[in-house]
Amino acid sequence: MINWAEYTIVKTENMLRRLDTLEFPLSYHVGILGTSGFTAFGGFFKICKPKKEEKVFVSAAAGSVGNLVGQYAKLFGCFVVGCAGTKQKVELLKEKLGFDDAFNYKEERDLKSTLQRYFPHGIDIYFDNVGGEMLEAVVANMNAFGRIAACGVISDYTNSGKHTALSMVDVIYKRILIQGFLLTDFSINDYDDFMSKTMDYIRAGKLCVLEDISCGIESSPSAFVGLFRGDNVGKKIVQIANE
Amino acid sequence: MINWAEYTIVKTENMLRRLDTLEFPLSYHVGILGTSGFTAFGGFFKICKPKKEEKVFVSAAAGSVGNLVGQYAKLFGCFVVGCAGTKQKVELLKEKLGFDDAFNYKEERDLKSTLQRYFPHGIDIYFDNVGGEMLEAVVANMNAFGRIAACGVISDYTNSGKHTALSMVDVIYKRILIQGFLLTDFSINDYDDFMSKTMDYIRAGKLCVLEDISCGIESSPSAFVGLFRGDNVGKKIVQIANE
């Protein structure tokens, strides 16, 4: 259901089926086992094509997709640094999610040198949720044959008209790949792979599930606006009613 | 030899071997059968992965690489439009090289709408030799799953500090791929494929060889500066002496 409503009239009966939640809470199926999880999994494994020990940077790393990218990358054997917009989120990334390091981008004045500090040997993979200045700074710090999965542009959504000033000289000489993607691009095989691996990880306690649940249809507007202000930690979910 | 000199002292004898020119003029081996040809061939076939009838746009299309990209794309079965900086070059592209269409970018005020006029159904492949505003306009006119081979950034070389203002929203929603490359990235198999196909095309008179030869070491400085002013048509070659 994609309406923001307590009740919806659905005219064709076969459009609806009851979700088999398997052994997991219903909410997992809109987050870690839903679009957020599949976006993180497909974007990281299919677009970024990681190799073990590569250096991975994730922006909006406490967000619904970013936190999972970082966790998948750690489980795969990469070195992972994330950025977020509050001290609490940065602590969470380092202490609960197992990121190798993390920083609060709002406290940094020069993102290029910040990234150089966290990646003295350069960035191999960037999972981009924000675009803008952060993407510019990543390109300047990227290694040869680096890959950028372009997943979101929160900086453009909230700051229309301001585009990312990309150094194409860097893109060419470092042979950087930038690939925009949507989760609908991945195949059913990718989906099966994602579901089976992710369920195994959750069962084994290897993936931490971050949910940020508010209650009641009346909390929807503030929940939505909060996404653009960076209020949420993990998947933002509005629970309309109990099951 | 990469020195700009009439005479060079080479200390290790085995660094030099006489080029087997096969049945072609010596000059072909620094252009169409050399770096320019291999860059065009590899960039178009390996990076852009064309399908027949796709819509291809080439900037600096009368240059040493661009003219060959357009010719390879036509021979492969694509629809090809190029841009260049003089009326004479535009005529050449359309009349001698077989481009489906071409335009003089210096006569256009709004590159976005210019490209929309030449590509009413959108651009599938862009072979980028210039970066800057042209790249921005291409991204706005690109089809879903479009590919951009980033080969050169003449606009950045001559206008340092001004970067390409990329719309990452377009890159994501259209799932655009941008790939920087250098010809050293391609394999020996790619090279063999390039040489055999290109020699066949030349023998069959299917590829037009554009050379812009000036004579004498004293013509080197103006030849070099001319590259950045767009003086040359096809491969710029300085002939130091007769064979």
Coordinates of C-alpha atoms in Angstrom, one line a residue:
Chain A
M1 CA 0.0 0.0 0.0
I2 CA 1.5 3.3 -0.9
N3 CA -1.3 5.6 0.2
W4 CA -0.9 7.7 3.3
A5 CA -4.2 6.6 4.8
E6 CA -5.8 4.6 7.6
Y7 CA -8.3 3.0 5.2
T8 CA -8.0 2.4 1.4
I9 CA -10.6 1.0 -1.0
V10 CA -9.0 -1.5 -3.3
K11 CA -11.2 -2.5 -6.2
T12 CA -9.4 -5.5 -7.6
E13 CA -9.2 -8.3 -5.1
N14 CA -6.1 -10.1 -6.5
M15 CA -4.0 -6.9 -6.0
L16 CA -3.9 -7.8 -2.4
R17 CA -2.2 -10.7 -0.7
R18 CA -1.2 -11.2 2.9
L19 CA 2.5 -11.0 3.4
D20 CA 4.2 -14.1 4.6
T21 CA 6.4 -12.5 7.3
L22 CA 8.3 -15.7 7.8
E23 CA 9.8 -15.7 11.3
F24 CA 10.4 -11.9 11.3
P25 CA 8.4 -8.9 12.5
L26 CA 6.2 -7.2 9.9
S27 CA 8.2 -4.0 10.1
Y28 CA 11.3 -5.8 8.8
H29 CA 9.6 -6.2 5.5
V30 CA 9.5 -2.5 4.8
G31 CA 13.1 -2.0 5.9
I32 CA 15.9 -4.5 6.1
L33 CA 14.0 -7.2 4.2
G34 CA 12.2 -4.7 1.9
T35 CA 13.2 -1.8 -0.3
S36 CA 16.0 -0.4 2.0
G37 CA 17.7 -3.7 2.3
F38 CA 17.5 -4.6 -1.3
T39 CA 18.7 -1.2 -2.4
A40 CA 21.7 -1.5 0.0
F41 CA 22.5 -5.1 -1.1
G42 CA 22.1 -4.6 -4.8
G43 CA 23.8 -1.2 -4.9
F44 CA 26.8 -2.5 -2.9
F45 CA 27.3 -5.9 -4.5
K46 CA 26.0 -5.4 -8.1
I47 CA 27.1 -1.8 -8.7
C48 CA 30.2 -1.4 -6.6
K49 CA 31.5 -5.0 -7.2
P50 CA 33.6 -5.0 -4.0
K51 CA 36.8 -6.9 -3.3
K52 CA 37.8 -7.9 0.2
E53 CA 39.8 -5.2 2.1
E54 CA 38.8 -2.4 -0.2
K55 CA 38.2 1.0 1.4
V56 CA 34.5 1.9 1.4
F57 CA 32.9 5.2 2.3
V58 CA 29.1 5.6 3.0
S59 CA 27.3 8.9 3.3
A60 CA 24.0 9.2 5.3
A61 CA 25.4 6.1 7.0
A62 CA 22.9 6.1 9.8
G63 CA 20.0 6.2 7.3
S64 CA 17.8 3.3 6.3
V65 CA 20.0 2.3 3.3
G66 CA 23.4 3.6 4.4
N67 CA 23.6 1.7 7.7
L68 CA 22.9 -1.6 5.8
V69 CA 25.5 -0.8 3.2
G70 CA 28.1 -0.4 5.9
Q71 CA 27.1 -3.6 7.7
Y72 CA 27.1 -5.6 4.4
A73 CA 30.5 -4.1 3.6
K74 CA 32.0 -5.1 7.0
L75 CA 30.6 -8.6 6.8
F76 CA 32.1 -8.9 3.3
G77 CA 35.5 -7.9 4.6
C78 CA 36.0 -4.3 3.6
F79 CA 37.3 -1.3 5.6
V80 CA 34.3 1.0 6.2
V81 CA 33.9 4.6 7.2
G82 CA 30.6 6.4 7.4
C83 CA 29.4 9.9 7.9
A84 CA 26.3 11.2 9.6
G85 CA 25.0 14.5 11.0
T86 CA 24.9 14.0 14.7
K87 CA 27.3 12.9 17.5
Q88 CA 24.8 10.2 18.5
K89 CA 24.6 8.7 15.0
V90 CA 28.4 8.7 14.7
E91 CA 28.7 6.8 18.1
L92 CA 26.1 4.4 16.9
L93 CA 28.0 3.6 13.6
K94 CA 31.2 3.0 15.5
E95 CA 29.9 1.2 18.6
K96 CA 26.8 -0.7 17.5
L97 CA 27.2 -1.2 13.7
G98 CA 30.9 -2.1 13.6
F99 CA 32.0 0.7 11.2
D100 CA 35.8 1.0 11.3
D101 CA 35.3 4.7 11.8
A102 CA 32.8 7.5 11.4
F103 CA 32.5 11.3 11.5
N104 CA 30.0 14.1 11.8
Y105 CA 30.2 16.0 8.5
K106 CA 28.5 19.0 10.1
E107 CA 31.6 19.5 12.3
E108 CA 34.0 19.5 9.3
R109 CA 35.0 22.6 7.4
D110 CA 36.9 21.0 4.5
L111 CA 35.5 17.7 3.4
K112 CA 38.4 16.9 1.1
S113 CA 41.0 17.0 3.9
T114 CA 38.6 15.2 6.2
L115 CA 38.3 12.3 3.8
Q116 CA 42.1 12.3 3.3
R117 CA 42.4 11.9 7.1
Y118 CA 40.0 8.9 7.2
F119 CA 41.3 7.4 4.0
P120 CA 45.1 8.0 3.8
H121 CA 45.3 5.3 1.1
G122 CA 42.3 6.6 -0.8
I123 CA 38.7 5.4 -1.3
D124 CA 37.9 2.5 -3.6
I125 CA 34.1 2.5 -3.2
Y126 CA 31.6 5.3 -2.4
F127 CA 28.0 4.6 -1.8
D128 CA 26.5 8.0 -2.3
N129 CA 23.2 9.0 -0.6
V130 CA 23.8 12.7 -0.7
G131 CA 25.6 14.0 -3.9
G132 CA 26.8 17.6 -3.7
E133 CA 30.0 18.7 -1.9
M134 CA 30.5 15.3 -0.4
L135 CA 30.6 13.7 -3.8
E136 CA 33.0 16.3 -5.0
A137 CA 35.3 15.6 -2.0
V138 CA 35.1 11.9 -2.6
V139 CA 36.2 12.2 -6.3
A140 CA 39.2 14.1 -5.1
N141 CA 40.1 11.3 -2.7
M142 CA 39.3 8.3 -4.9
N143 CA 41.7 5.7 -6.0
A144 CA 42.2 4.5 -9.6
F145 CA 39.4 2.4 -10.8
G146 CA 37.1 3.6 -8.0
R147 CA 33.4 3.0 -8.1
I148 CA 30.5 5.2 -7.1
A149 CA 27.0 3.9 -6.6
A150 CA 24.7 6.9 -7.0
C151 CA 21.7 6.1 -4.8
G152 CA 20.4 9.4 -3.5
V153 CA 21.0 13.2 -3.7
I154 CA 19.5 14.5 -0.5
S155 CA 21.6 17.7 -1.1
D156 CA 19.8 18.3 -4.4
Y157 CA 16.3 17.5 -3.1
T158 CA 16.6 20.1 -0.4
N159 CA 18.8 22.6 -2.3
S160 CA 17.3 22.7 -5.7
G161 CA 19.4 24.3 -8.5
K162 CA 22.7 23.5 -6.9
H163 CA 24.4 20.7 -8.8
T164 CA 27.5 18.7 -8.1
A165 CA 30.6 20.3 -9.5
L166 CA 32.4 17.2 -10.7
S167 CA 36.0 17.2 -11.7
M168 CA 35.9 15.3 -15.0
V169 CA 39.7 15.4 -15.1
D170 CA 39.8 13.2 -12.0
V171 CA 37.0 11.0 -13.4
I172 CA 39.1 10.3 -16.5
Y173 CA 42.6 10.0 -15.0
K174 CA 41.4 7.8 -12.1
R175 CA 39.0 5.9 -14.4
I176 CA 36.2 6.4 -12.0
L177 CA 32.9 4.7 -12.6
I178 CA 29.7 6.6 -11.5
Q179 CA 26.5 4.5 -11.9
G180 CA 23.0 5.8 -11.0
F181 CA 20.6 3.0 -10.1
L182 CA 17.2 2.1 -8.7
L183 CA 16.4 -1.1 -7.0
T184 CA 14.0 -2.1 -9.8
D185 CA 17.1 -2.6 -12.0
F186 CA 18.1 -5.8 -10.2
S187 CA 17.0 -9.2 -11.1
I188 CA 14.9 -11.8 -9.3
N189 CA 18.1 -13.8 -8.8
D190 CA 19.6 -10.9 -7.1
Y191 CA 16.5 -10.6 -4.9
D192 CA 16.6 -14.3 -3.9
D193 CA 20.3 -13.9 -3.1
F194 CA 19.6 -10.8 -1.0
M195 CA 16.7 -12.4 0.9
S196 CA 18.5 -15.6 1.7
K197 CA 21.8 -14.0 2.8
T198 CA 20.1 -11.2 4.8
M199 CA 17.8 -13.6 6.6
D200 CA 20.7 -15.8 7.5
Y201 CA 22.6 -12.7 8.8
I202 CA 19.6 -11.6 10.9
R203 CA 19.2 -15.1 12.4
A204 CA 22.9 -15.3 13.2
G205 CA 22.7 -11.9 14.9
K206 CA 25.2 -10.5 12.4
L207 CA 23.1 -7.6 11.1
C208 CA 21.8 -5.0 13.5
V209 CA 18.2 -3.9 12.6
L210 CA 17.7 -0.1 13.0
E211 CA 14.1 1.0 13.0
D212 CA 12.7 4.4 13.9
I213 CA 9.0 3.9 14.4
S214 CA 6.4 6.6 15.1
C215 CA 2.8 5.8 15.8
G216 CA -0.4 6.9 14.2
I217 CA -1.3 8.4 10.8
E218 CA -1.1 11.8 12.4
S219 CA 2.7 11.3 12.8
S220 CA 3.2 10.9 9.0
P221 CA 3.9 14.6 8.1
S222 CA 6.5 15.1 10.7
A223 CA 8.1 11.7 9.9
F224 CA 8.3 12.6 6.2
V225 CA 9.8 16.1 6.8
G226 CA 12.2 14.6 9.3
L227 CA 13.7 12.4 6.6
F228 CA 15.0 15.6 4.9
R229 CA 16.2 17.0 8.1
G230 CA 18.1 13.8 9.0
D231 CA 16.0 13.1 12.1
N232 CA 15.7 9.3 11.6
V233 CA 18.2 6.6 12.6
G234 CA 17.7 3.6 10.4
K235 CA 14.4 2.9 8.6
K236 CA 11.7 5.5 9.3
I237 CA 8.4 3.7 9.8
V238 CA 5.0 5.0 10.6
Q239 CA 2.9 2.4 12.3
I240 CA -0.8 3.1 11.5
A241 CA -2.3 0.5 13.8
N242 CA -1.5 -2.7 15.6
E243 CA -1.7 -5.9 13.5
Chain B
M1 CA 59.6 8.6 -29.4
I2 CA 58.0 11.2 -27.2
N3 CA 60.6 13.9 -27.3
W4 CA 60.0 17.1 -29.3
A5 CA 63.3 16.9 -31.0
E6 CA 64.9 16.4 -34.4
Y7 CA 67.6 14.1 -32.8
T8 CA 67.5 12.0 -29.7
I9 CA 70.2 10.0 -28.0
V10 CA 68.8 6.6 -26.9
K11 CA 71.2 4.7 -24.7
T12 CA 69.7 1.3 -24.6
E13 CA 69.6 -0.3 -28.1
N14 CA 66.8 -2.6 -27.5
M15 CA 64.4 0.2 -26.6
L16 CA 64.1 0.9 -30.4
R17 CA 62.6 -1.2 -33.0
R18 CA 61.6 -0.3 -36.5
L19 CA 57.8 -0.2 -36.9
D20 CA 56.4 -2.7 -39.3
T21 CA 54.1 -0.3 -41.2
L22 CA 52.3 -3.2 -42.9
E23 CA 50.8 -1.8 -46.1
F24 CA 49.9 1.6 -44.6
P25 CA 51.6 5.0 -44.4
L26 CA 53.8 5.6 -41.4
S27 CA 51.5 8.4 -40.2
Y28 CA 48.6 6.0 -39.8
H29 CA 50.4 4.4 -36.9
V30 CA 50.3 7.5 -34.8
G31 CA 46.6 8.2 -35.7
I32 CA 44.0 5.8 -36.9
L33 CA 46.1 2.7 -36.2
G34 CA 47.7 4.2 -33.1
T35 CA 46.5 5.8 -29.9
S36 CA 43.7 7.8 -31.4
G37 CA 42.1 4.8 -33.2
F38 CA 42.5 2.5 -30.2
T39 CA 41.0 5.1 -27.8
A40 CA 38.0 5.6 -30.1
F41 CA 37.5 1.8 -30.7
G42 CA 38.0 0.8 -27.0
G43 CA 36.0 3.7 -25.6
F44 CA 33.1 3.1 -28.0
F45 CA 32.9 -0.7 -28.0
K46 CA 34.2 -1.6 -24.5
I47 CA 32.9 1.3 -22.4
C48 CA 29.7 2.3 -24.3
K49 CA 28.7 -1.3 -25.2
P50 CA 26.5 -0.1 -28.1
K51 CA 23.5 -1.8 -29.5
K52 CA 22.5 -1.4 -33.2
E53 CA 20.3 1.7 -33.9
E54 CA 21.1 3.3 -30.6
K55 CA 21.5 7.1 -30.7
V56 CA 25.1 8.3 -30.3
F57 CA 26.4 11.8 -29.7
V58 CA 30.1 12.7 -30.1
S59 CA 31.7 16.0 -29.1
A60 CA 34.8 17.3 -30.7
A61 CA 33.7 15.1 -33.5
A62 CA 36.2 16.4 -36.1
G63 CA 39.1 15.7 -33.7
S64 CA 41.5 12.8 -33.9
V65 CA 39.4 10.5 -31.6
G66 CA 35.9 11.9 -32.2
N67 CA 35.9 11.4 -36.0
L68 CA 36.7 7.8 -35.6
V69 CA 34.1 7.2 -32.9
G70 CA 31.5 8.5 -35.2
Q71 CA 32.7 6.4 -38.1
Y72 CA 32.9 3.2 -36.0
A73 CA 29.4 3.9 -34.6
K74 CA 28.0 4.4 -38.2
L75 CA 29.6 1.2 -39.4
F76 CA 28.2 -0.6 -36.4
G77 CA 24.7 0.6 -37.2
C78 CA 24.0 3.4 -34.8
F79 CA 22.4 6.9 -35.4
V80 CA 25.2 9.4 -35.0
V81 CA 25.3 13.1 -34.4
G82 CA 28.5 15.1 -33.8
C83 CA 29.4 18.6 -32.9
A84 CA 32.4 20.7 -33.8
G85 CA 33.4 24.3 -33.7
T86 CA 33.5 25.5 -37.4
K87 CA 31.1 25.4 -40.4
Q88 CA 33.8 23.5 -42.4
K89 CA 34.1 20.8 -39.8
V90 CA 30.3 20.3 -39.6
E91 CA 30.2 20.0 -43.4
L92 CA 33.0 17.4 -43.3
L93 CA 31.2 15.3 -40.6
K94 CA 28.0 15.2 -42.7
E95 CA 29.4 14.9 -46.2
K96 CA 32.6 13.0 -45.9
L97 CA 32.4 11.0 -42.7
G98 CA 28.7 9.9 -43.0
F99 CA 27.4 11.3 -39.7
D100 CA 23.6 11.4 -39.7
D101 CA 23.8 15.0 -38.6
A102 CA 26.2 17.6 -37.0
F103 CA 26.1 21.1 -35.6
N104 CA 28.4 23.9 -34.7
Y105 CA 28.2 24.3 -31.0
K106 CA 29.5 27.9 -31.2
E107 CA 26.4 28.9 -33.0
E108 CA 24.1 27.5 -30.3
R109 CA 22.9 29.5 -27.3
D110 CA 21.1 26.8 -25.4
L111 CA 22.8 23.4 -25.7
K112 CA 20.0 21.6 -23.9
S113 CA 17.4 22.5 -26.5
T114 CA 19.9 22.1 -29.3
L115 CA 20.4 18.4 -28.3
Q116 CA 16.7 18.0 -27.9
R117 CA 16.3 19.1 -31.5
Y118 CA 18.9 16.6 -32.8
F119 CA 17.8 13.8 -30.5
P120 CA 14.0 14.0 -30.1
H121 CA 14.0 10.5 -28.8
G122 CA 17.0 11.0 -26.4
I123 CA 20.7 10.1 -26.4
D124 CA 21.7 6.5 -25.5
I125 CA 25.5 6.9 -25.8
Y126 CA 27.7 10.0 -25.4
F127 CA 31.4 9.9 -26.2
D128 CA 32.6 12.9 -24.3
N129 CA 35.8 14.7 -25.3
V130 CA 34.9 18.1 -23.8
G131 CA 33.1 17.9 -20.4
G132 CA 31.6 21.1 -19.1
E133 CA 28.4 22.6 -20.4
M134 CA 28.1 20.0 -23.2
L135 CA 28.2 17.2 -20.7
E136 CA 25.6 18.9 -18.5
A137 CA 23.3 19.3 -21.5
V138 CA 23.7 15.7 -22.6
V139 CA 22.8 14.4 -19.1
A140 CA 19.5 16.4 -19.4
N141 CA 18.8 14.7 -22.8
M142 CA 19.9 11.2 -22.0
N143 CA 17.7 8.2 -22.1
A144 CA 17.3 5.6 -19.3
F145 CA 20.4 3.4 -19.0
G146 CA 22.5 5.8 -21.1
R147 CA 26.3 5.4 -21.1
I148 CA 28.9 8.2 -21.1
A149 CA 32.5 7.4 -22.0
A150 CA 34.5 10.1 -20.4
C151 CA 37.6 10.5 -22.7
G152 CA 38.6 14.1 -22.5
V153 CA 37.8 17.4 -20.8
I154 CA 39.1 20.1 -23.2
S155 CA 36.8 22.6 -21.4
D156 CA 38.6 21.9 -18.1
Y157 CA 42.1 22.0 -19.6
T158 CA 41.6 25.5 -21.0
N159 CA 39.3 26.8 -18.3
S160 CA 40.8 25.5 -15.0
G161 CA 38.7 25.7 -11.9
K162 CA 35.4 25.4 -13.7
H163 CA 33.9 22.0 -13.1
T164 CA 31.0 20.2 -14.7
A165 CA 27.7 20.9 -12.8
L166 CA 26.2 17.5 -12.9
S167 CA 22.6 16.8 -12.1
M168 CA 22.9 13.7 -9.9
V169 CA 19.1 13.5 -9.8
D170 CA 19.2 12.8 -13.5
V171 CA 22.1 10.4 -13.1
I172 CA 20.1 8.3 -10.6
Y173 CA 16.6 8.4 -12.1
K174 CA 17.9 7.7 -15.6
R175 CA 20.5 5.1 -14.3
I176 CA 23.2 6.8 -16.2
L177 CA 26.7 5.3 -16.3
I178 CA 29.7 7.6 -16.5
Q179 CA 33.0 5.9 -16.9
G180 CA 36.4 7.6 -17.2
F181 CA 39.0 5.6 -19.2
L182 CA 42.4 5.7 -20.6
L183 CA 43.5 3.5 -23.5
T184 CA 46.0 1.6 -21.4
D185 CA 42.9 0.0 -19.6
F186 CA 42.1 -2.1 -22.6
S187 CA 43.5 -5.6 -23.1
I188 CA 45.8 -7.1 -25.7
N189 CA 42.8 -8.9 -27.1
D190 CA 40.9 -5.6 -27.5
Y191 CA 44.0 -4.3 -29.3
D192 CA 44.1 -7.2 -31.7
D193 CA 40.4 -6.9 -32.4
F194 CA 40.9 -3.1 -33.0
M195 CA 43.8 -3.6 -35.4
S196 CA 42.3 -6.3 -37.5
K197 CA 38.9 -4.6 -37.8
T198 CA 40.4 -1.2 -38.5
M199 CA 42.8 -2.4 -41.1
D200 CA 40.0 -4.3 -42.9
Y201 CA 37.8 -1.1 -42.8
I202 CA 40.7 1.0 -44.3
R203 CA 41.4 -1.6 -47.0
A204 CA 37.7 -1.7 -47.9
G205 CA 37.6 2.1 -48.0
K206 CA 35.0 2.2 -45.2
L207 CA 37.0 4.4 -42.9
C208 CA 38.0 7.9 -43.9
V209 CA 41.5 8.8 -42.6
L210 CA 41.7 12.4 -41.5
E211 CA 45.2 13.7 -41.0
D212 CA 46.3 17.3 -40.3
I213 CA 50.1 17.3 -41.0
S214 CA 52.4 20.2 -40.5
C215 CA 56.1 20.0 -41.5
G216 CA 59.2 20.6 -39.5
I217 CA 60.1 20.7 -35.8
E218 CA 59.5 24.5 -35.9
S219 CA 55.8 23.9 -36.4
S220 CA 55.4 22.0 -33.2
P221 CA 54.5 24.8 -30.8
S222 CA 51.8 26.2 -33.0
A223 CA 50.5 22.6 -33.7
F224 CA 50.3 22.0 -30.0
V225 CA 48.6 25.2 -29.1
G226 CA 46.2 24.7 -32.0
L227 CA 44.9 21.5 -30.4
F228 CA 43.4 23.6 -27.6
R229 CA 42.0 26.1 -30.0
G230 CA 40.3 23.5 -32.1
D231 CA 42.4 24.2 -35.2
N232 CA 43.0 20.6 -36.3
V233 CA 40.8 18.4 -38.3
G234 CA 41.5 14.8 -37.5
K235 CA 44.8 13.7 -36.1
K236 CA 47.3 16.5 -35.7
I237 CA 50.7 15.2 -36.8
V238 CA 54.1 17.1 -37.0
Q239 CA 56.3 15.5 -39.6
I240 CA 59.9 16.1 -38.6
A241 CA 61.6 14.8 -41.7
N242 CA 61.0 12.6 -44.7
E243 CA 61.5 8.9 -44.1

